[in-house]
Amino acid sequence: MAELTISFIKMKADFSDAIRRSAREASVDPLQAIFDTQSASDSEKRHVLDHAFREKLSSILSNPNNINVSIFENLVRLSIMVSKKDMCNATLPVVLLSDVFESLTLDNCDKLFNFVEESVNIWKEDFFFSSGKNHILRMCNDLLRRLSRSQNTVFCGRILLFLAKFFPFSERSGLNVISEFNMENITEYKATPEENGDIKTSTCDDEAARNKMKLDYNLYCKFWALQDFFRNPNQCYLKILWRTFTSHTTAVLDAFSSYKLEEIGTGEHKKGSHKSEQQYFAKYLTNQKLLELQLSDTNFRRFVLLQFLILFQYLTSTVKFRSDNDELKPEQAEWVKETTVSIYALMVETPPHGAEFAKSVKHILERESHWNTWKNEGCHEFKKPATADSSSPEPIKKRAVKRLGELMKSACDSKRILLGNPELTKLWNQASNNLDACRSKERDFLPSLEMYFEDAITQANPLSMVEEKYKKVNDGNFGWRALRLMARRSPHFFTHSNTQISKLPEYLEMMIKKIAKDLPQSGETADELKSEEQDLGGTTQDADEDELLEEAKDGFKDTKEEQENLKDDKMDDDEEVDETPTIALTQELLDSVAKVIAVEWTKVATKLGYKEDEIEYLKGEHDNEIDRCIHLLKIWKQDDEDASAAGLAYTLSGLGLTDAAALLQ
């Protein structure tokens, strides 16, 4: 053991001396000569030489007064040459660089990193890349942790650019494969107005004052609240937050449109100043008094407009790892399309060189869509196409097929269910709860009474002169569907009557005349139906029922008195139906209901179909339960096309809130 120790110390001393001579001569020959004369195995000699290099570096760093970046560069260059001669491990140059970066100040690290950037082609060689890529990545990450992104922004950018050049495009460690967002980038602003803090514009010039945009605390809050949507675009898929986003966006874009910027300066002055400008904003300043100056700044305005375009592209593009439920509705997609056109128009109007800037932005976003497609397809490695004169082209490799276990694990992680068929899988995973999805308005394919009976009502008019056999009421399929539709949509279908129906077409004609009277119709059609009723004598309803009763005498036997009683009951029921008042769903009525159900408003919100995150949003918007409930009912009335006092009363009765339901009845 002692002999091995003595041998190691002697070998290290020889190598240390050879390193000094090789560094002085900038040649690897002295080290090569000593390496060949040693009697140990190549593996042992490599380990000893690695140790000698690191000890040499430690001796240089131990003297802080003699630190010179060029000395470290020469030592690393020598280690690269030694590595290529296979006299030390391939990771030695990167290990030496890591040790140096950990010991130097940030100013010296900035200088030494120039050498790292210039040697990027060396690090990309197969000899160094396979064994040293993880060391280089760790070294760069350690540097980034030491740097401040606000004070050392340029240095941070250089490191990230170096990593982008060093790693291939398909390197997954450098890709945001699952489309995560930087949720830590929070833009803070004052939630309460400052004293005398209304944003005032200059009034020294009447014409200039008229051109100034209207800036107040409300616009200030809306403007900076949009940064939270840019930070987390998935909020836009929530119904309540989408309404907030569109409202804020419209207010900000209207402010931009109302105050157009003008280009200052002419001729050579403009061109020269534009070339020398260098804009830099590490983080937005959100002081309320700065908003007027910020919105009057060309570059600041362009930054905000570009943020809108990036957000819109994400919302409308296909993203592999986004939830299937996160998809814009047709009317939302149309709003995004129209707003995008408005933003490009504002970019063109913003000097200087607005048209050129808008064209460049559009081109960049088009390229970004190609990158998004590439990520969705699994980030396949880029390869140069085979040359035409290659005599023996390489065989095409089959695309790797994932194992079933990997597919199942990936599906479980993303809370998806695999059914073995792409279309079935897509259909099953449309929503987290398929039963709730089936109950949504978009799945309601029932036509309205007016739409379905439109042709039949026209044919019922004698002036149409449609022969009896060609009328829709004689079609069995039409009649069957009409009965199902009336059972769901018509109040006349379930009116009390013991009348036995002998023929379906005659019953449908009777019901069509009732429905036609309830529907909004042109004056001509209404007069024709009324004249037809008068020609028949009495009301259409009584005449038809009498006729049906006469034809149904053989089918059932009742006394004459019972038939007359039934007719009286029928007329009374019809009068009761006609006299039932319809309560208007006014805001005052909703406010009264909200005060009664304020304690249970979360249950009501869940029953009306609102999600937990939307309920949490309402909690954050207001301080008391009544205001939250009023906001909820207001949004429900706007969103639900079928919102009515009767429907809300039915919902509240089901929850046991009978007092509130009574207000609506």
XYZ file of C-alpha atoms in Angstrom, residues 94-564:
471
model
C -15.687 21.061 -18.574
C -14.914 20.069 -14.972
C -12.062 22.605 -14.907
C -14.369 25.305 -16.280
C -16.988 24.520 -13.621
C -14.384 24.846 -10.864
C -13.213 28.179 -12.251
C -16.739 29.634 -12.565
C -17.502 28.661 -8.971
C -14.427 30.549 -7.753
C -14.451 33.742 -9.857
C -16.469 36.913 -9.471
C -19.337 37.553 -11.884
C -17.294 40.112 -13.835
C -14.526 37.585 -14.464
C -17.113 34.890 -15.209
C -18.512 37.186 -17.908
C -15.058 37.441 -19.510
C -14.322 33.708 -19.273
C -17.688 32.828 -20.791
C -16.499 34.424 -24.042
C -14.063 31.505 -24.319
C -16.904 29.027 -23.695
C -18.984 30.630 -26.457
C -16.100 30.656 -28.939
C -15.426 26.960 -28.279
C -19.012 25.827 -28.861
C -17.993 23.798 -31.934
C -15.457 21.896 -29.802
C -18.084 21.032 -27.205
C -20.422 19.822 -29.971
C -17.910 17.250 -31.228
C -19.016 13.658 -30.583
C -15.959 13.041 -28.388
C -16.947 15.778 -25.908
C -20.734 16.020 -26.402
C -21.764 12.518 -25.332
C -19.821 12.582 -22.064
C -19.814 16.306 -21.259
C -23.281 17.596 -22.162
C -24.685 17.056 -18.661
C -21.658 18.769 -17.090
C -22.055 21.782 -19.393
C -25.777 22.008 -18.648
C -25.102 21.855 -14.904
C -22.364 24.498 -15.214
C -24.690 26.901 -17.078
C -27.559 26.338 -14.632
C -25.237 27.057 -11.693
C -24.239 30.317 -13.363
C -27.864 31.293 -13.983
C -28.679 30.744 -10.313
C -25.982 33.231 -9.322
C -27.121 35.881 -11.801
C -29.920 38.388 -11.374
C -32.321 38.407 -14.316
C -32.969 42.120 -13.853
C -29.358 43.273 -13.348
C -27.482 40.657 -15.428
C -30.036 40.251 -18.182
C -27.503 40.288 -21.033
C -25.290 37.661 -19.415
C -28.321 35.440 -18.771
C -29.341 35.813 -22.399
C -25.849 34.841 -23.596
C -25.964 31.668 -21.508
C -29.356 30.695 -22.896
C -28.222 31.401 -26.462
C -25.133 29.281 -25.915
C -27.272 26.369 -24.696
C -29.520 26.783 -27.743
C -26.474 26.545 -30.037
C -24.924 23.686 -28.084
C -27.870 21.312 -27.824
C -29.691 20.024 -30.923
C -33.268 21.146 -31.578
C -34.653 17.776 -30.529
C -32.921 17.780 -27.118
C -35.900 17.422 -24.748
C -34.113 19.031 -21.797
C -34.249 22.351 -23.648
C -37.879 22.098 -24.759
C -41.056 23.103 -22.983
C -42.684 19.904 -24.216
C -45.829 19.991 -22.060
C -46.420 23.738 -22.585
C -45.959 24.949 -19.021
C -46.231 28.634 -18.135
C -44.027 30.716 -15.856
C -46.575 31.193 -13.081
C -44.023 32.999 -10.882
C -43.958 36.024 -13.214
C -46.552 38.070 -11.327
C -47.129 41.723 -12.213
C -48.155 43.614 -9.089
C -50.049 46.884 -9.143
C -51.934 48.995 -6.608
C -55.450 47.697 -6.015
C -56.578 50.964 -4.415
C -56.355 54.425 -5.982
C -53.772 56.837 -4.638
C -54.791 60.076 -2.983
C -55.249 62.637 -5.725
C -54.188 59.760 -7.885
C -56.561 60.209 -10.794
C -54.372 60.143 -13.837
C -54.559 63.639 -15.224
C -53.482 64.818 -18.621
C -51.914 68.120 -19.480
C -54.310 70.960 -20.311
C -51.847 73.546 -21.561
C -52.937 73.072 -25.150
C -56.641 72.674 -25.932
C -56.100 70.674 -29.109
C -53.515 68.408 -27.490
C -55.809 67.887 -24.501
C -58.642 66.800 -26.764
C -56.364 64.216 -28.397
C -55.289 62.765 -25.066
C -56.810 59.436 -24.144
C -59.082 59.253 -21.122
C -56.961 57.776 -18.337
C -58.489 56.961 -14.961
C -58.049 54.431 -12.197
C -60.526 52.064 -13.840
C -58.446 51.872 -17.044
C -55.270 51.528 -14.967
C -56.658 48.433 -13.184
C -57.970 46.877 -16.402
C -54.680 47.430 -18.192
C -52.463 45.773 -15.587
C -55.007 43.024 -14.808
C -54.462 41.765 -18.370
C -50.909 40.742 -17.449
C -52.340 37.904 -15.365
C -54.060 36.510 -18.483
C -50.790 36.778 -20.424
C -49.072 34.899 -17.585
C -51.652 32.086 -17.578
C -53.669 31.972 -20.849
C -55.691 28.931 -19.706
C -57.810 31.291 -17.575
C -59.477 32.434 -20.799
C -61.255 29.072 -21.118
C -63.310 29.809 -17.977
C -66.635 31.465 -18.756
C -66.514 34.199 -16.117
C -62.838 35.056 -16.645
C -63.330 35.131 -20.417
C -65.951 37.847 -19.963
C -63.499 39.810 -17.782
C -60.706 39.375 -20.331
C -62.781 40.574 -23.286
C -64.042 43.566 -21.324
C -60.519 44.642 -20.287
C -59.120 44.031 -23.779
C -61.827 46.126 -25.415
C -61.214 48.989 -22.976
C -57.442 48.996 -23.566
C -57.669 48.749 -27.368
C -60.271 51.528 -27.417
C -57.837 53.695 -25.447
C -55.097 52.936 -27.983
C -57.439 53.756 -30.875
C -58.596 57.026 -29.334
C -55.041 58.319 -28.973
C -52.841 57.736 -32.032
C -49.100 58.326 -31.765
C -47.371 60.650 -34.201
C -43.873 60.236 -35.592
C -41.532 62.970 -34.332
C -38.711 64.283 -36.498
C -38.104 64.099 -40.224
C -35.518 63.022 -42.727
C -32.093 61.865 -41.628
C -32.777 62.613 -37.975
C -35.486 59.982 -37.868
C -33.409 57.322 -39.566
C -30.329 57.899 -37.470
C -32.175 57.982 -34.151
C -34.129 54.847 -35.028
C -30.948 52.889 -35.699
C -29.255 53.973 -32.481
C -32.220 53.286 -30.192
C -31.889 50.366 -27.786
C -34.975 49.625 -25.718
C -34.737 47.488 -22.605
C -37.447 46.620 -20.087
C -36.620 43.814 -17.656
C -39.923 44.258 -15.803
C -42.905 46.533 -16.263
C -43.195 49.511 -13.900
C -46.783 49.697 -12.664
C -46.900 53.032 -10.896
C -50.244 54.681 -11.548
C -48.684 58.033 -12.461
C -46.543 56.457 -15.210
C -49.438 55.050 -17.264
C -49.856 58.109 -19.473
C -46.157 58.154 -20.364
C -46.114 54.387 -20.941
C -49.091 54.377 -23.299
C -47.541 57.289 -25.189
C -44.329 55.300 -25.717
C -44.106 53.528 -29.078
C -42.126 50.509 -27.910
C -44.218 49.995 -24.783
C -47.399 50.016 -26.857
C -45.880 47.513 -29.291
C -44.905 45.199 -26.424
C -48.506 45.083 -25.194
C -49.983 44.535 -28.664
C -47.508 41.724 -29.281
C -48.543 40.102 -25.996
C -52.138 40.048 -27.246
C -51.125 38.358 -30.515
C -49.058 35.687 -28.747
C -51.966 34.932 -26.408
C -54.463 34.734 -29.292
C -52.208 32.367 -31.237
C -52.028 30.041 -28.236
C -55.806 30.088 -27.756
C -56.546 29.248 -31.392
C -53.746 26.738 -32.086
C -53.685 23.004 -31.396
C -51.576 22.114 -28.346
C -50.975 18.425 -27.667
C -50.806 18.597 -23.869
C -53.719 21.007 -23.413
C -56.911 19.603 -21.924
C -59.621 18.644 -24.423
C -62.069 20.857 -22.505
C -59.879 23.917 -23.110
C -61.266 25.001 -26.461
C -62.804 28.244 -27.628
C -66.443 28.311 -28.622
C -67.293 29.520 -32.153
C -68.359 32.971 -30.979
C -65.178 33.298 -28.880
C -62.983 32.256 -31.821
C -64.747 34.820 -34.013
C -64.082 37.549 -31.411
C -60.386 36.595 -31.331
C -60.226 36.756 -35.136
C -61.814 40.215 -35.279
C -59.647 41.545 -32.436
C -56.480 40.226 -34.124
C -57.317 42.273 -37.226
C -57.794 45.363 -35.036
C -54.440 44.825 -33.303
C -52.559 44.528 -36.597
C -54.253 47.746 -37.735
C -53.035 49.489 -34.554
C -49.513 48.159 -35.166
C -49.493 49.582 -38.684
C -50.627 52.969 -37.334
C -47.923 53.019 -34.620
C -44.775 54.868 -35.803
C -42.036 54.501 -36.748
C -42.132 51.911 -39.570
C -45.468 50.495 -38.378
C -46.202 48.487 -41.528
C -42.745 46.881 -41.509
C -43.038 45.994 -37.834
C -46.492 44.426 -38.289
C -45.234 42.396 -41.254
C -42.265 41.104 -39.237
C -44.493 40.130 -36.302
C -46.884 38.248 -38.583
C -43.959 36.363 -40.145
C -42.519 35.434 -36.738
C -45.866 34.120 -35.490
C -46.289 32.041 -38.656
C -42.903 30.433 -37.989
C -43.970 29.847 -34.390
C -46.970 27.846 -35.626
C -44.557 25.503 -37.447
C -42.597 24.977 -34.226
C -45.833 24.232 -32.406
C -46.710 21.582 -34.992
C -43.245 20.048 -34.608
C -43.685 19.823 -30.824
C -47.122 18.245 -31.214
C -45.576 15.554 -33.416
C -43.045 14.542 -30.749
C -40.024 16.768 -31.529
C -38.452 14.472 -34.096
C -34.761 14.990 -34.769
C -33.846 17.150 -37.759
C -31.784 15.335 -40.354
C -30.292 16.550 -43.608
C -31.899 14.929 -46.652
C -29.817 12.271 -48.411
C -27.840 13.550 -51.391
C -28.933 12.494 -54.866
C -25.570 10.923 -55.760
C -25.374 8.661 -52.703
C -24.928 5.124 -53.975
C -26.082 3.318 -50.862
C -28.785 5.276 -49.077
C -29.410 4.371 -45.482
C -32.491 2.257 -44.847
C -35.452 4.192 -43.509
C -35.878 3.530 -39.822
C -39.315 2.614 -38.614
C -40.935 5.021 -36.227
C -40.653 3.826 -32.653
C -43.933 2.499 -31.312
C -44.710 3.140 -27.656
C -45.482 0.173 -25.487
C -48.975 -0.335 -24.153
C -47.807 0.210 -20.574
C -46.265 3.577 -21.477
C -49.455 4.627 -23.258
C -51.595 3.657 -20.256
C -49.299 5.473 -17.821
C -49.319 8.606 -19.986
C -53.119 8.427 -20.214
C -53.504 8.062 -16.431
C -51.197 11.020 -15.809
C -53.289 13.214 -18.109
C -56.586 11.741 -16.754
C -57.598 10.317 -20.114
C -59.232 6.994 -21.014
C -57.917 4.939 -23.940
C -60.485 2.930 -25.890
C -58.157 1.509 -28.569
C -59.543 3.676 -31.364
C -58.480 7.318 -31.899
C -61.998 8.534 -32.693
C -63.603 6.686 -29.769
C -60.872 7.934 -27.429
C -61.405 11.516 -28.601
C -65.181 11.194 -28.206
C -64.997 9.677 -24.728
C -62.575 12.327 -23.444
C -64.516 15.346 -24.703
C -65.372 16.194 -21.097
C -64.419 15.037 -17.616
C -68.044 14.025 -16.986
C -69.787 12.667 -20.069
C -73.270 12.883 -18.550
C -72.833 16.574 -17.801
C -71.487 17.090 -21.314
C -74.588 15.462 -22.783
C -76.781 17.892 -20.831
C -75.016 20.984 -22.151
C -76.812 23.394 -24.459
C -74.554 22.486 -27.353
C -75.935 18.928 -27.240
C -79.562 20.075 -27.459
C -80.549 19.301 -31.036
C -84.316 19.719 -30.560
C -85.738 22.215 -33.078
C -88.089 24.942 -31.952
C -91.842 24.568 -32.475
C -91.811 27.463 -34.913
C -89.063 25.912 -37.030
C -90.461 22.357 -37.081
C -94.126 23.288 -37.802
C -93.333 26.144 -40.190
C -94.274 24.184 -43.353
C -97.261 22.518 -41.689
C -98.651 25.910 -40.556
C -98.276 27.238 -44.090
C -100.055 24.182 -45.505
C -102.918 24.636 -42.994
C -103.728 27.977 -44.610
C -106.564 27.453 -47.187
C -104.964 30.020 -49.490
C -101.966 27.704 -49.903
C -104.261 25.293 -51.765
C -102.274 22.199 -50.776
C -104.088 18.945 -51.412
C -104.901 16.904 -48.318
C -102.772 13.920 -49.284
C -99.659 16.086 -49.734
C -99.837 17.754 -46.303
C -97.106 16.973 -43.787
C -99.630 15.947 -41.139
C -100.355 12.833 -43.214
C -96.695 11.740 -43.030
C -96.291 9.154 -40.263
C -92.650 10.070 -39.592
C -93.537 13.752 -39.286
C -96.407 12.946 -36.927
C -94.290 10.743 -34.663
C -91.593 13.409 -34.356
C -94.240 16.106 -33.849
C -95.714 14.261 -30.858
C -92.261 13.869 -29.267
C -91.444 17.544 -29.857
C -94.767 18.779 -28.459
C -94.250 16.614 -25.384
C -91.024 18.565 -24.740
C -91.900 22.059 -25.956
C -95.674 22.652 -26.223
C -97.899 23.518 -23.212
C -100.981 22.330 -25.140
C -99.876 18.716 -25.268
C -100.557 17.983 -21.583
C -103.794 19.958 -21.159
C -106.531 17.980 -19.363
C -108.901 16.230 -21.798
C -110.613 12.854 -22.110
C -111.074 13.305 -25.841
C -110.217 10.123 -27.703
C -108.226 10.669 -30.876
C -109.491 8.740 -33.868
C -106.965 9.936 -36.483
C -103.487 11.421 -35.903
C -103.542 13.892 -38.864
C -106.734 15.509 -37.567
C -105.280 15.839 -34.072
C -102.098 17.401 -35.503
C -104.128 19.936 -37.500
C -105.940 20.937 -34.311
C -102.638 21.337 -32.400
C -100.992 23.231 -35.278
C -103.736 25.856 -35.164
C -103.181 26.276 -31.411
C -99.431 26.574 -31.853
C -99.817 29.042 -34.737
C -101.807 31.399 -32.492
C -99.043 31.379 -29.860
C -96.180 32.054 -32.261
C -95.179 35.534 -33.503
C -96.443 35.705 -37.099
C -97.102 38.165 -39.870
C -100.421 40.007 -39.973
C -101.497 38.242 -43.147
C -101.064 34.760 -41.668
C -102.827 35.719 -38.436
C -105.816 37.183 -40.304
C -106.092 34.105 -42.492
C -106.136 31.736 -39.513
C -108.684 33.945 -37.736
C -110.952 34.068 -40.771
C -110.715 30.298 -41.099
C -111.810 29.910 -37.475
C -114.755 32.275 -38.009
C -115.843 30.397 -41.135
C -115.904 27.180 -39.159
C -118.076 28.892 -36.519
C -116.942 29.381 -32.917
C -113.412 28.724 -31.797
C -111.220 26.261 -33.644
C -110.518 24.426 -30.443
C -114.228 23.768 -29.649
C -115.104 22.818 -33.237
C -112.240 20.369 -33.544
C -112.954 18.751 -30.205
C -116.682 18.394 -31.048
C -115.795 16.796 -34.352
C -113.366 14.389 -32.743
C -115.943 13.504 -30.093
C -118.530 12.708 -32.774
C -116.100 10.474 -34.661
C -115.059 8.702 -31.487
C -118.602 7.694 -30.375
C -118.044 4.091 -31.383
C -114.786 3.893 -29.500
C -116.167 4.743 -26.093
C -119.572 5.230 -24.395
C -120.240 8.069 -22.037
C -123.425 9.794 -21.118
C -124.282 13.116 -22.669
C -123.962 14.837 -19.304
C -120.443 13.478 -18.749
C -119.372 14.718 -22.180
C -120.711 18.218 -21.417
